[in-house]
Structures are given as C-alpha cells and as structure tokens.
C-alpha cells in the first residue's frame, strides 16, 4: 500500500462519497475508486459500504481508518522534524477547541502563531468536549483545548475562567460587586445546553430553574439583553462585543479549568509541541 492510497482512504471517509473526495483532493472519481479498490484488495477486506446515498466505513474499515490516520500522523511528524532540521517549520496542524475558547482567545492566539510560522496550514475544529475527545483518540486532530478531559488523554492546564452572572444592564442588581445564587435563585434562567458546564453548577449545589435552554452563547446574551431572563455562564463564553448586559462574579466564586490535551506527549509532532508551548506563553502574556 502507498501513502497516496491512505490519503485517499481518509479523504473518502471524510467526504462520504468518492465523487466529493475526488473534488476535495483534485483527482478524478475513477482514480479515487481504483485506489480504494486496490487498497481493499491488498488488505482483503471491504473498507466501505456502498449505496446510492454514498459510502460509509465498515466496522473493519473504521478500525483501519484509525490506523491510517496514525500512519499519516507519523509521516507528517517525520516531515516536520526534517523541516525543522533544515531551519524552518511547515506542515499541517489540526486543532480542536470548545466554542468559548474559539470565540474569545483562539483568534489572537492563532494569529500570533501564524505570524511566527506562516508556512503552517492550520485546520480548526470546533466542538463539544465529547467530540474533541473522540477526535483526539481517533487521531482526527493533533491537539485539543477542552474541559473535563478523559483520563486516557494527556493534558496540561491552560487557563482558568470564572462563572459569571449575566444580567440586563437595567437590572436592580446590576451595580453589585458580586452575587450569591440565593439573590437570583427565583429568576427565569436562560442556560446553555452543555452537560460539562451543568455538572460544574451541580457540584457547587447550584440548581438554576432553566426556563429556556440554548446552545449558542450569543443567543443567550441577546435574550438577557431583552430582559427575558438571567444566566450563569463561563466568562469566556460571553462575546467581547456584548452591550447592555452586566457580568457579575458569583460569590462564592466558581471557576472552570481549561486544558491542552493530546493522546500522548511522547509521540506528538514538533509542530504540535511548539503550538502547545505557544498556547501557554500566549495565555501567560495576555
């Protein structure tokens, strides 16, 4: 088997169609089909279920896909180390992040990294914690920024944020330096649909009467602005451009820790290791 076959295999699995995969990687549909057929013949197993609706990986195909991603990751590491030895850095870096980090800190962090390494191609995946953990464990991404990382992942702390009470600017409590949950317990709450975030509240004996649950933090803030209710949110989830709302710390304070996570620090590429160090330095200096 060849690296080209393995790259086509990953592209086809991602696209769910030989035709779309061919468009994505600049080959003909016939070439993609022939390379997959040749790979299946060499392995002696069917990698895909074919139907009129497209393709899906078989159970053995899914396992082979994980091995393939690991092989491609290793070859990428080899190329990056060789590139580094020649005195410059290039390659591809696949990063996964929870939305709050992606909206508030990641743009500046990535901008600074791109200035330092303009030849590096960066692919950003945004998702929930369980999605990020799945992407890491299956080598879909190289590094993730997450909370409550699974035990099999290896992590280092990155940043700690406070949970804040979000009130309309016109609220009678808007000028308080901090608020206890007792002061807002009877309010209408607009809460984020996030099990990890909810577990933090439960661990601290906070049980909001969530009248409305919303996925998008920006929508929550907009609803608070309109006086529909109040919310408790991680500080970094609140957009920087927010107006007509007040963010007030909870008392006693509740914090959420974010982590940089990888499968194994010993096997990551030099580029991934450099990005991890860059994250730490950027947060320390911000």
Backbone as a ProteinNet text record, in pm:
[ID]
protein_1_A
[PRIMARY]
XXXXXXXXXXXXXXXXXXXXXXXXXXXXXXXXXXXXXXXXXXXXXXXXXXXXXXXXXXXXXXXXXXXXXXXXXXXXXXXXXXXXXXXXXXXXXXXXXXXXXXXXXXXXXXXXXXXXXXXXXXXXXXXXXXXXXXXXXXXXXXXXXXXXXXXXXXXXXXXXXXXXXXXXXXXXXXXXXXXXXXXXXXXXXXXXXXXXXXXXXXXXXXXXXXXXXXXXXXXXXXXXXXXXXXXXXXXXXXXXXXXXXXXXXXXXXXXXXXXXXXXXXXXXXXXXXXXXXXXXXXXXXX
[TERTIARY]
85	0	88.3	33.3	108.9	45.8	124.7	70.4	-42.6	-30.7	-136.5	-268.7	-263.3	-384.1	-444.6	-358.3	-406.1	-467.3	-406.4	-461.8	-598.1	-612.3	-741.2	-844.2	-804.7	-894.2	-951.1	-865.3	-910.1	-1003	-966.4	-1048.2	-1186.4	-1193	-1321.3	-1409.1	-1348	-1425	-1480.2	-1401.5	-1445.3	-1557.3	-1545.2	-1641.4	-1770.3	-1762.8	-1881.8	-1921.3	-1829.6	-1857.3	-1725.7	-1709.4	-1589.3	-1582.9	-1698.6	-1702.1	-1659.1	-1715.4	-1678.5	-1533.4	-1486.9	-1347	-1255.7	-1292.5	-1212.8	-1204.8	-1317.9	-1319.3	-1231.7	-1233.8	-1158.1	-1007.7	-962.9	-818.5	-763.8	-849.9	-802.6	-772.1	-843	-829.4	-961.3	-960.6	-1085.8	-1157.1	-1288.7	-1365.9	-1317.3	-1279.7	-1231	-1100.6	-1012.5	-884.4	-905.3	-997.4	-1026.4	-1082.6	-1178.3	-1239.1	-1135.1	-1047.1	-945	-847.7	-810.2	-716.3	-779.2	-907.4	-975.7	-991.7	-1031.6	-1047.8	-916.1	-807.9	-675.6	-636	-666.4	-633.8	-715.3	-843.7	-929.5	-879.8	-839.1	-788.4	-661	-572.9	-447.2	-471	-566	-595.5	-685.3	-763.1	-852.7	-981.4	-1018.2	-1141.9	-1210.5	-1341.4	-1415.9	-1405.6	-1358.9	-1343	-1469.3	-1552	-1672.3	-1795.5	-1909.5	-2039.6	-2075.3	-2111.4	-2150.5	-2302.8	-2361.4	-2504.3	-2528.7	-2653.2	-2686.1	-2668.2	-2675.7	-2662.3	-2517.6	-2425	-2285	-2213.6	-2111.7	-2031.9	-2020.7	-2013.3	-1985.5	-1884.2	-1800.6	-1698.9	-1762.7	-1709.6	-1748.2	-1684.7	-1719.4	-1660.3	-1509.1	-1461.9	-1317.1	-1259.3	-1337.6	-1292.2	-1268.6	-1354.9	-1338.8	-1210.4	-1179.5	-1054.6	-933.2	-944.4	-835.5	-817.3	-927.2	-920.6	-839.8	-859.6	-782.4	-633.7	-601.4	-460.4	-401.9	-482.2	-435.7	-403	-491.1	-465	-335.6	-312.1	-189.2	-66.4	-76.5	35.7	64.5	-40.7	-23	29.6	-12	38.8	188.4	230	371.4	453.2	403.4	477	483.2	376.7	378.1	482.1	492.4	593.9	734.3	756.1	887.3	919.4	819.9	842.1	869.3	796	814.6	951.8	996.1	1126.8	1237.5	1220.8	1319.4	1318.6	1198	1185.7	1250.9	1227.9	1286.4	1438.8	1490.2	1635.7	1697.2	1617.2	1666.8	1655	1591.9	1590.1	1460.8	1355.8	1226.7	1116.5	996.5	885.7	768.9	713.8	594.5	515.1	406.4	324.8	182	106.9	-34.5	-59.3	-136.8	-171.5	-323.6	-376.4	-521.5	-556.1	-634.6	-665	-814.8	-852.1	-992.4	-1009.8	-1122	-1143.2	-1290.7	-1318.2	-1454.1	-1490.5	-1619.6	-1660.5	-1613	-1615.9	-1579.1	-1433.6	-1346.9	-1206.1	-1189.9	-1268.5	-1257.8	-1301.6	-1398.9	-1452.6	-1374.4	-1312.2	-1252.2	-1099.2	-1032.6	-887.1	-818.1	-879.7	-812.6	-778.4	-864.5	-826.6	-691.7	-672	-544.9	-430.1	-456.4	-354	-307.4	-403.8	-368.6	-302.4	-349.4	-288.4	-140.8	-108.8	30.8	113.4	52.9	124	150	50.1	67.1	175.9	187.8	293.5	431.3	439.5	566.8	596.8	490.7	506	407.1	434	338.2	319	413.8	401.7	316	277.7	198.2	51.3	-7.5	-150.2	-227.1	-321.3	-396.6	-540.7	-587.4	-727	-789.7	-899.3	-963.6	-1095.8	-1112.3	-1236.7	-1297.4	-1424.4	-1492.5	-1600	-1602.3	-1699.6	-1713.1	-1802.5	-1822.7	-1711.5	-1703.3	-1594.3	-1590.1	-1705.7	-1704.3	-1658.9	-1692.8	-1646.6	-1495.6	-1444	-1299.6	-1224.7	-1274.6	-1209	-1210.7	-1321.5	-1330	-1229.6	-1222.7	-1128.8	-984.8	-951.1	-815.6	-784	-874.8	-849.9	-844	-908	-907.5	-812.4	-725.1	-621.8	-679.8	-802.3	-861.6	-794.9	-759.4	-689.9	-560.9	-470.7	-340.4	-343.9	-423.9	-424.7	-561.4	-605.8	-736.3	-730.7	-825.5	-843.3	-980.9	-986.1	-1108.2	-1119	-1233.7	-1252.2	-1293.7	-1273.3	-1304.1	-1248.3	-1116.7	-1062.2	-1072.4	-1090.3	-1097.1	-961.2	-964.5	-844.2	-735	-774.2	-672	-596.3	-645.1	-574.9	-469.6	-365	-261.4	-278.1	-272.6	-309.8	-211.4	-217.6	-154.8	-255.2	-264	-358.3	-323.3	-426.1	-402.9	-454.2	-581.5	-639.7	-758.8	-780.5	-894.1	-986.5	-1115.5	-1212.5	-1319.6	-1377.9	-1484.2	-1620.5	-1713.2	-1852.9	-1915.3	-1987.8	-2040.8	-2193.4	-2255.2	-2397.7	-2413.3	-2502.5	-2527.3	-2664.4	-2666.9	-2790.1	-2809.2	-2934.2	-2954.1	-2894	-2844.9	-2783.4	-2883.2	-3011.6	-3115.1	-3162.2	-3104.5	-3149.5	-3116.1	-3203.7	-3177.9	-3047.3	-2999.3	-2876.5	-2751.6	-2764.2	-2655.5	-2529.4	-2542.5	-2425.6	-2361.2	-2403.1	-2345.2	-2205.2	-2109.2	-1973.6	-1968.8	-2061.1	-2074.5	-2214.6	-2256	-2391	-2385.9	-2464.4	-2480.8	-2595.5	-2597.1	-2704.8	-2839.8	-2840	-2965.9	-3033.2	-2953.9	-3009.9	-3081.9	-3053.1	-3113	-3186.7	-3195.7	-3247.4	-3386.8	-3472.4	-3610.5	-3628.2	-3520	-3530.9	-3557.1	-3600.4	-3608.2	-3466.6	-3419.2	-3282.7	-3281.7	-3187.1	-3159.4	-3023.1	-3020.4	-2899	-2848.5	-2719.8	-2655.2	-2672.7	-2699.9	-2710	-2569.6	-2514.9	-2377.2	-2367.6	-2353.5	-2353.9	-2234.5	-2116.9	-1998.8	-2018.2	-2071.2	-2096.4	-2200.9	-2305.9	-2409.8	-2353.9	-2261.6	-2205.6	-2126.7	-2062.3	-1990.6	-2088.5	-2202.5	-2303.1	-2355	-2384.4	-2437.9	-2337.2	-2208.4	-2104	-2097.3	-2141	-2139.9	-2278.7	-2367.3	-2502.1	-2584.1	-2562.8	-2641.2	-2736.3	-2865.5	-2967.5	-3058.6	-3015.3	-3099.4	-3228.4	-3333.1	-3459.7	-3457.2	-3395.7	-3373.6	-3505.1	-3562.8	-3685.6	-3658	-3540.2	-3502.6	-3360.5	-3338.6	-3204.7	-3166.4	-3045.3	-2997.8	-2855.7	-2821.3	-2685.8	-2586.8	-2628.2	-2536.6	-2526	-2405.5	-2387.8	-2432.6	-2412.6	-2453.2	-2604.1	-2678.3	-2824.5	-2866.7	-2796.7	-2827.4	-2809.4	-2697	-2669.2	-2775.3	-2814.8	-2917.1	-3049.7	-3083.6	-3209.3	-3202	-3084	-3065.8	-3079	-3020.7	-3030.5	-3176.2	-3260.3	-3401.8	-3483.9	-3419.1	-3488.2	-3571	-3543.9	-3621.1	-3585	-3461.4	-3416.6	-3271.9	-3211.6	-3070.4	-3000.2	-2869.5	-2794.8	-2670.8	-2614.8	-2482.7	-2399.2	-2288.4	-2207.8	-2059.1	-1978.5	-1834.2	-1795.3	-1702.9	-1668.2	-1628.3	-1549.8	-1500.3	-1607.3	-1724	-1833	-1906.5	-1889.6	-1962.2	-1885.2	-1948	-1878.1	-1822.1	-1705.1	-1640.2	-1722.4	-1800.6	-1877.6	-2010	-2031.1	-2158.1	-2185.5	-2309.8	-2353.6	-2485.7	-2518.2	-2646.3	-2663.8	-2552	-2557.2	-2443.9	-2460.2	-2356	-2310.5	-2179	-2122.1	-2075	-2132.5	-2100.7	-2053.2	-1940.8	-1889.8	-1984.5	-1988.7	-2063.1	-1985.3	-2058.6	-1998	-2071.8	-2001.5	-1859	-1829	-1706.5	-1668.5	-1664	-1693.2	-1683.6	-1597.8	-1500.2	-1410	-1417.2	-1374.2	-1365.6	-1226	-1162.3	-1026.3	-1027.7	-952.4	-932.9	-795.7	-787.3	-663.8	-624.9	-495.1	-443.9	-435.6	-490.9	-495.8	-440.2	-366.6	-317.4	-332.2	-311.5	-315.6	-193.7	-76.2	48	153.9	205.7	307.5	433.7	460.2	584.1	580.8	460	450.3	400.2	378.7	329.3	440.5	401.5	498.4	565	681.7	746	655.5	577.9	487.7	378.6	322.7	220.1	279.1	399.9	465.9	491.9	532.1	557.6	428.8	317.2	189.3	146	167.7	132.8	210.1	339.7	420.8	374.7	339.2	289.6	161.4	70.5	-54.7	-26.6	61.7	94.3	154	246.9	312.7	213.3	126.3	28.9	-66.1	-115.6	-209.3	-140.2	-15.4	59	79.8	100.1	130.5	5.7	-109.4	-233.9	-291.7
-120	0	124.7	234.5	358.6	467.3	571.7	685	752	753.9	814.5	740	607.3	528.6	561.8	571.9	600.2	739.8	835.6	971.8	975.3	899.1	891.2	822.2	720.2	649.7	745.7	826.7	923	1026.9	1074.8	1175.1	1120.2	995.1	934.6	915.1	871.3	852.1	984.8	1089.3	1221.9	1276	1256.4	1313.1	1233.2	1101.3	1017.4	988.8	1013.6	994.4	994.8	901.3	900.6	1025.8	1069.7	1187.5	1312.9	1332.6	1450.6	1443.9	1322.9	1307.9	1345.7	1303.6	1337.1	1487.7	1556.7	1702.6	1767.6	1712.3	1770.6	1759.5	1648.4	1625.7	1641.4	1680.3	1711.2	1591.3	1479.3	1361.6	1335.8	1242.4	1202.2	1100.6	1090.6	992.8	851.2	826.6	694.8	660.4	759.3	735.5	702.8	776.6	750.9	610.3	572.1	438.9	329.5	348.4	248	233.6	346.2	339.9	272.4	300	234	85.4	50.9	-90.5	-165.6	-101.7	-164.1	-184.9	-85.1	-96.9	-207.4	-215.9	-322.3	-459.7	-470.1	-598.1	-638.7	-541.4	-571.7	-613	-548.9	-580.9	-703.8	-731.1	-845.9	-822.3	-694.6	-659.6	-543.8	-531.1	-416.5	-301.2	-188.7	-71.4	13.9	4	87.8	5.5	49.1	8.2	106.1	56.1	141.7	141.3	257.3	267.7	388.4	406.2	521.7	653.3	645.4	766.3	802.1	717.2	746	626.1	651.1	545	568.1	460.5	465	356.2	379	280.4	157.2	40.4	-82.9	-83.8	-182.9	-188.1	-206	-293.9	-309.5	-186.3	-124.3	-1.3	109.9	119.4	221.7	199.1	72.5	43.9	73.9	37.9	67.3	218	291.6	436.3	497.7	446.9	498.4	468	345.6	311.5	401.1	426.4	509	650.3	707.2	841.9	844.8	737.9	732.2	723.8	645.8	634.6	770.1	838.3	968.7	1072	1058.3	1149.7	1127.5	1000.8	970.2	1023.5	1005.6	1056.5	1208.8	1272.2	1418	1461.8	1385.8	1416.1	1405.7	1302	1285.2	1404.7	1447.4	1561	1688.8	1706.7	1827.3	1829	1712.5	1708.1	1734.6	1680.8	1707.1	1854.7	1912.3	2054.6	2140	2101.7	2175.3	2168.3	2050.6	2033.6	2121.1	2152.8	2238.3	2386.6	2415.1	2552.8	2626.8	2560.3	2627.3	2526.2	2577.4	2491.4	2506.7	2395.5	2393.4	2270.6	2246.2	2130.1	2169.6	2074	2094.2	2069.9	2157.1	2145.5	2143.8	2036.8	2021.9	2043.3	2146	2189	2177.5	2125.9	2121.9	2208.1	2278.9	2369	2376.6	2398.5	2427.2	2567.7	2596.5	2725.2	2848.5	2846.4	2967.8	3006.1	2908.8	2934.9	2982.4	2921.1	2955	3097.7	3147.3	3279.8	3392.7	3367.8	3476.3	3481.3	3368.2	3368.5	3312.8	3213.2	3143.3	3232.4	3328.4	3411.6	3483.2	3546.7	3613.9	3516.5	3402.9	3301.5	3245.4	3212.8	3158.4	3263.7	3388.6	3495.3	3511.3	3506.3	3518.4	3399.2	3280.7	3160.3	3164.8	3212.3	3221	3321	3429.5	3526.9	3463.7	3375.6	3310.3	3198.8	3127.1	3014.8	3029.8	3121.5	3149.2	3033.2	2939.3	2827.5	2713.4	2722	2614.7	2628.2	2518.4	2514.4	2472.3	2555.2	2528.7	2493.6	2382.6	2342.5	2343	2416.6	2430.5	2355.5	2270.7	2200	2258.6	2294.9	2345.6	2245	2207.1	2108.2	2101.2	2013.7	1989.8	1899	1888.8	1811	1667.4	1601	1461	1446.5	1544.6	1541.5	1559.2	1653.1	1677.5	1553.8	1489.8	1369.2	1258	1245.5	1144.4	1176.1	1303.4	1341.8	1314.8	1342.2	1317.1	1167.8	1089.9	946.6	874.3	930.7	868.8	939.5	1024.5	1093.8	1180.6	1229.6	1324.2	1460.9	1495.7	1621.2	1591.5	1688.7	1672	1716.9	1819.1	1878.3	1939.4	1938.3	1993.3	2084.1	2176.8	2262.2	2231.3	2180.8	2122.7	2140.1	2103.4	2094.6	1951.9	1909.2	1772.4	1669	1671.5	1575	1431.8	1337.3	1196.4	1148.1	1045.2	1001	951.1	893	839	947	1069.4	1178.9	1237	1294.7	1360.3	1511.2	1580.7	1722.2	1808.1	1938.7	2039.2	2153.4	2212.7	2323.8	2442	2511.7	2625.8	2755	2760	2884.1	2851.7	2936.8	2920.7	3040.5	3013.2	3121.5	3112.8	3227.5	3234.2	3215.3	3159.2	3159.2	3289.4	3354.4	3487.5	3489.2	3573.6	3601.5	3706.1	3678.5	3770.8	3833.2	3966.2	4040.9	4151.2	4192.8	4314.2	4434.4	4529.7	4648.5	4726	4710.7	4782.9	4708.5	4591.6	4511	4582.4	4571.6	4636.1	4591.8	4472	4420.2	4449	4530.1	4546.5	4609.6	4683	4751.5	4675.5	4550	4470.4	4421.4	4421.4	4373.7	4222.6	4150.3	4005.7	3965.9	3846.9	3799.7	3655.5	3626.1	3487.4	3426.1	3296	3231.8	3257.4	3270.3	3296.4	3424.3	3522.3	3650.7	3641.9	3539.3	3527.3	3394.6	3316.5	3180	3173.6	3272.3	3268.8	3330.4	3372.7	3435.3	3331.9	3381.2	3299.5	3285.9	3163.3	3139.8	3096.9	3153	3111.2	3043	2912.4	2835.9	2766.5	2739.8	2675.3	2523.9	2462.8	2317	2258.7	2228.9	2179	2096.9	1965.9	1878	1903.7	1933.2	1959.3	2085.6	2187.5	2313.5	2294.3	2217.1	2192	2115	2022.9	1943.8	2030.6	2137.3	2230	2296	2339.2	2403.1	2306.1	2182.5	2084	2051.9	2044	2017	2126.8	2246.8	2360.5	2390.9	2289.9	2298.7	2413.7	2441.5	2543.7	2474.4	2498.4	2432.8	2538.5	2602.2	2705.6	2645.6	2721.5	2679.7	2723.5	2639.8	2676.5	2674.6	2791.5	2802.5	2783.1	2829.4	2821.2	2766.2	2669.9	2618.2	2646.5	2699.6	2743.7	2693.2	2657.3	2610.5	2725.4	2829.6	2936.9	3042.6	3064.6	3166.5	3305.7	3340.3	3472.2	3491	3382.9	3389.5	3410.2	3345	3362.1	3508.2	3566.4	3706	3798.3	3772.6	3855.2	3848.5	3729.6	3713.2	3783.2	3780.1	3853.9	4003.1	4051.1	4193	4237.8	4149.1	4181.6	4165.8	4129.5	4119.5	3993.5	3891.5	3766.9	3688.7	3700.3	3628.8	3661.5	3583.7	3598.7	3467.4	3467.6	3345.4	3337.1	3217.7	3196.2	3131.7	3196.2	3149.3	3158.2	3070.1	3087.7	3220.7	3291.4	3426.6	3434.2	3336.6	3342	3309.3	3259.8	3230.6	3356.9	3464.6	3588.1	3667.7	3699.9	3772.9	3906.3	3942.8	4067.5	4190.5	4181.5	4297.2	4314.5	4235.9	4240.5	4379.5	4426.4	4554.2	4532.1	4626.2	4625.1	4505.5	4440.8	4338.1	4363.1	4308.4	4317	4176.2	4156.5	4030.5	4051.4	3975	3990.9	3856.9	3853.8	3726.6	3666.5	3535	3464.2	3469.1	3465.6	3458.6	3350.7	3242	3213.1	3187.2	3217	3207.4	3062.5	3042.6	2911.5	2929.5	2842.7	2852.6	2727.2	2741.7	2629.3	2626.9	2511.2	2496.6	2441.8	2505.8	2454.5	2389.6	2288.1	2212	2201.7	2191	2145.1	1993.3	1923.9	1777.9	1715.6	1605.2	1525	1378.2	1291.1	1147.9	1107.3	1153.5	1115.5	1219.8	1285.4	1389	1333.2	1203.1	1143.8	1123.2	1120.9	1088.9	1205.5	1321.9	1434.1	1489.9	1558.5	1616.5	1739.6	1779.5	1902.2	2024.3	2026.7	2139.5	2145.9	2029.8	2025.5	2068	2020.8	2058.5	2209.3	2265.5	2409.3	2487.8	2437.1	2505.4	2500.2	2387.4	2375.7	2478.1	2491.4	2590.9	2732.4	2754.4	2885.9	2921.8	2824.7	2848.4	2894.4	2823.2	2857.2	2998.1	3027.8	3159.1	3269.8	3245.8	3347.2	3380.4	3277.2	3297.6	3369.4	3332.8	3398	3546.3	3582.1	3721	3804.3	3738.6	3812.2	3879.8
0	0	0	-47.8	-58.7	28.1	54.9	130.3	53.3	-79.2	-160.6	-141.4	-136.7	-112.6	24.5	124	259.1	267.5	199.7	198.5	130.2	22.4	-47.2	41.1	114.1	206.5	310.6	370.8	471.8	408.1	289.4	221.1	187.1	141.3	105.8	228.8	338.1	461.3	511.9	501.2	545.5	456.6	325.8	231.5	223.9	250.4	239.8	96.1	3.6	-138.4	-214	-307.8	-389.9	-476.9	-526.2	-612.7	-538	-415.8	-337.3	-293.7	-259.5	-220.9	-337.1	-457.9	-575.5	-595.1	-574.4	-587.6	-481.6	-358.7	-248.1	-268.5	-327	-335.9	-477.1	-572.3	-706.7	-794.2	-772.7	-857.9	-929.3	-1021.6	-1084.6	-996	-1014.3	-936.2	-965.9	-1090.6	-1129.6	-1058.2	-1047.4	-980.1	-832.3	-766.9	-626	-608.9	-692.4	-683.4	-703.4	-801.6	-829	-712.4	-651.7	-539.3	-417.8	-392.8	-280.4	-308.9	-430.8	-467.2	-454.4	-496.9	-487.3	-341.3	-256.2	-113.9	-49.1	-81.9	-27.3	-72	-197.8	-248.9	-176.6	-152.9	-84.1	60.7	128.2	267.6	280.6	177	179.9	256.4	274.6	345.9	275	295.3	241.8	340.5	293.6	381.1	386.8	282.2	274.8	239.1	292.7	241.3	129.9	13	-97.6	-112.2	-138.2	-165.3	-254	-297.1	-380.4	-305.5	-172.4	-90.9	-58.5	-99.9	-72	-12.1	65.9	127.5	277.7	351.5	495.8	527.2	625.7	660.6	723.7	689.7	756.8	895.3	976.6	1110.9	1102.5	1013.4	998	929.9	842	777.1	877.5	978.9	1082	1160.6	1190.3	1262.6	1174.4	1047.2	953.8	936.7	943.8	930.5	1043.9	1165.5	1278.7	1260.6	1217	1192.1	1082.8	980.2	869	915	998	1049.4	1130.9	1207.8	1287.7	1197.9	1089.5	995.4	931.5	887.8	824.5	923.6	1049.7	1152.2	1173.8	1173.8	1192	1074.3	952.9	836.7	837.9	886.4	898.9	1001.2	1112.6	1214.4	1155.1	1072.9	1009.4	919.8	842.4	752.6	830.6	942.2	1022.6	1089.2	1138.9	1203.2	1101.6	981.7	876.5	839.5	831.4	800.2	908.1	1034.3	1146.2	1143.1	1106	1099.5	991.3	887.7	780.5	815.7	932.9	979.8	957.9	914.9	901.9	933.9	964.9	1004	907.7	868.2	785.1	824.1	753.7	783.8	810.6	861.4	890.8	1038.6	1099.9	1241.3	1253.5	1313	1329.3	1476.3	1501	1637.5	1662.8	1779.5	1820.1	1944.7	1952.3	2065.9	2100.8	2229.6	2271.9	2225.7	2205.6	2146.1	2220.8	2354.9	2428.3	2402.7	2397.8	2368.3	2224.1	2134.2	1993.1	1965.2	2041.1	2011.7	2079.2	2193.4	2269.5	2262.1	2270.8	2282.7	2158.6	2096.2	1987.2	1867.3	1827.3	1713	1730.6	1845.8	1870.8	1884.5	1949.1	1969.2	1835	1747.1	1616	1528.3	1540.7	1462.6	1495.5	1624.8	1666.8	1619.7	1620	1576.4	1426.5	1348.6	1203.9	1165.1	1242	1214.2	1232.9	1331.7	1360.8	1261.1	1218.4	1126	1009.6	918.2	809.9	713.4	708.9	615.2	669.2	794.2	855.3	815.7	772.6	739.8	865.1	908.9	1031.5	997.7	1053.8	1040.2	1178.8	1194	1324.9	1328	1429.5	1454.8	1581.7	1577.9	1696.5	1737.8	1865.3	1908.4	2058.8	2102.1	2244.3	2296.5	2428.8	2489.6	2438.7	2434.1	2392.2	2247	2163.6	2024.6	2017.6	2095.3	2095.9	2143.9	2247.8	2299.5	2195.1	2121.2	2015.4	1904.9	1863.9	1757.5	1798.5	1924.1	1971.5	1975.1	2030.7	2046.5	1912.8	1809	1676.4	1579.5	1632.7	1553.1	1442.3	1462	1366.6	1382.4	1507.3	1534.8	1609.2	1608.3	1674.6	1819.9	1848.7	1982.6	2007.8	2133.4	2165.3	2286.9	2292.3	2409.6	2464.6	2588.4	2639.6	2790.6	2845.5	2990.1	3022.3	3146.7	3187.7	3089.9	3060.5	2964.4	3017.1	2925	2962.8	3013.3	3098.6	3168.5	3074.7	2959.4	2869.9	2793.7	2797.7	2732.6	2827.3	2770	2849.8	2836.3	2949.2	2949.7	3028.5	3000.4	3085.3	3101.9	3220.6	3241	3151.9	3103.2	3016.2	3077.6	3109.5	3159.7	3248.9	3346.4	3438.2	3422.6	3411.6	3395.1	3503.1	3534.2	3634	3569.9	3646.9	3606.8	3654.1	3563.6	3590.9	3581	3662.1	3648.2	3538.7	3442.2	3330.9	3350.1	3367.3	3395.5	3290.7	3266.5	3185.2	3257.5	3181.9	3241.4	3326.9	3298.9	3373	3497.2	3523.6	3637.9	3769.4	3871.4	4001.1	4067.5	4031.4	4092.3	4008.2	3905.1	3809.2	3868.6	3980.3	4036.8	4152.6	4174.5	4283.8	4245	4339	4306.6	4285.9	4350.6	4332.7	4375	4335.1	4367	4413.5	4515.1	4555.9	4474.9	4466.2	4391.2	4456.9	4589.8	4660.9	4611.5	4569.6	4526.6	4391.6	4314.9	4180.9	4161.2	4267.3	4256.4	4193.8	4221.5	4173.9	4035.3	3974	3842.4	3732	3617.8	3496.6	3441.2	3423.4	3377	3230.3	3157.5	3019.5	3023.4	3005.1	3029.8	2903.9	2904.5	2790.5	2797.6	2680.5	2672.1	2666.4	2782.4	2791.3	2918.5	2905.7	3023.7	3114.9	3056.5	3139.6	3222.7	3160.2	3229.5	3339.8	3309.2	3409.3	3528.7	3502	3611.2	3708.4	3658.1	3745.8	3842.6	3788.6	3874.1	3978.9	3936.8	4031.5	4141.4	4104.2	4203.6	4308.9	4272.5	4364.8	4421.5	4414.5	4472.5	4414.6	4285.4	4217.1	4119.7	4138.7	4057.1	3995	3886.5	3824.7	3768.5	3778.4	3718	3571.5	3489.2	3349.2	3272.3	3253.8	3176.8	3028	2984.2	2843.1	2834	2743.9	2718.8	2574.6	2556.1	2424.7	2405	2280.8	2252.2	2232.2	2163.6	2125.2	2235.1	2289.9	2394.3	2350.7	2223.4	2176	2184.7	2160.2	2170.4	2315.6	2406.9	2549.1	2588.4	2548.4	2582.6	2522.3	2399.5	2335	2410.3	2458.9	2532.9	2668.9	2730.6	2856.5	2830.2	2720.9	2685.2	2673.5	2623.3	2603.7	2731.6	2841.4	2968.9	2984.4	2902	2910.6	3036.1	3081.1	3199.6	3230.2	3318.3	3354	3322.6	3336	3307.2	3395.9	3403.1	3462.5	3353.4	3316.9	3204.7	3236.1	3175.7	3184.3	3120.1	3181.6	3139.7	2992.9	2945.2	2808.6	2705.6	2752.4	2659.5	2617	2692.3	2665	2559.6	2445.3	2338.8	2387	2335.3	2376.4	2339.7	2234	2186	2258.9	2364.6	2436.1	2494.1	2475	2532.6	2605.4	2691.9	2763.8	2857.8	2894.5	2998.5	3096.9	3216	3317.7	3352.1	3364.2	3410.7	3554.2	3645.6	3787.1	3842.7	3913.7	3967	4069.7	4071.4	4174.9	4306.3	4415.3	4548.3	4628.9	4667.6	4645.2	4497.5	4459.4	4318.9	4272.6	4145.3	4080.7	3956.6	3939.7	3825.5	3739.1	3615.2	3521.6	3462.3	3467.1	3415.5	3273	3185.5	3050.3	3040.8	2953.8	2938	2791.2	2767.7	2639	2648.5	2549.7	2555.8	2428.2	2445.4	2332.6	2371.2	2275.2	2307.1	2388.9	2345.1	2412.5	2381.1	2485.3	2463.6	2399.9	2417.8	2366.1	2215.1	2156.6	2014.1	1928.4	1987.9	1908.1	1819.9	1716.4	1623.2	1685.1	1634	1683.1	1667.1	1559.2	1535.8	1642	1677.7	1782.6	1917.1	1945.7	2070.9	2075.2	1962.2	1955	1977.2	1922.1	1941.1	2087.6	2155.2	2296.8	2379.7	2352.8	2424	2391.5	2265.1	2222.8	2298.1	2314.4	2387.9	2530.1	2597.5	2736.2	2746	2657.6	2661	2628.7	2531.3	2489.8	2603.8	2672	2784	2899.2	2927.1	3035.9	3008.8	2883.1	2848.2	2821	2805.2	2772.8	2896.9
[MASK]
++++++++++++++++++++++++++++++++++++++++++++++++++++++++++++++++++++++++++++++++++++++++++++++++++++++++++++++++++++++++++++++++++++++++++++++++++++++++++++++++++++++++++++++++++++++++++++++++++++++++++++++++++++++++++++++++++++++++++++++++++++++++++++++++++++++++++++++++++++++++++++++

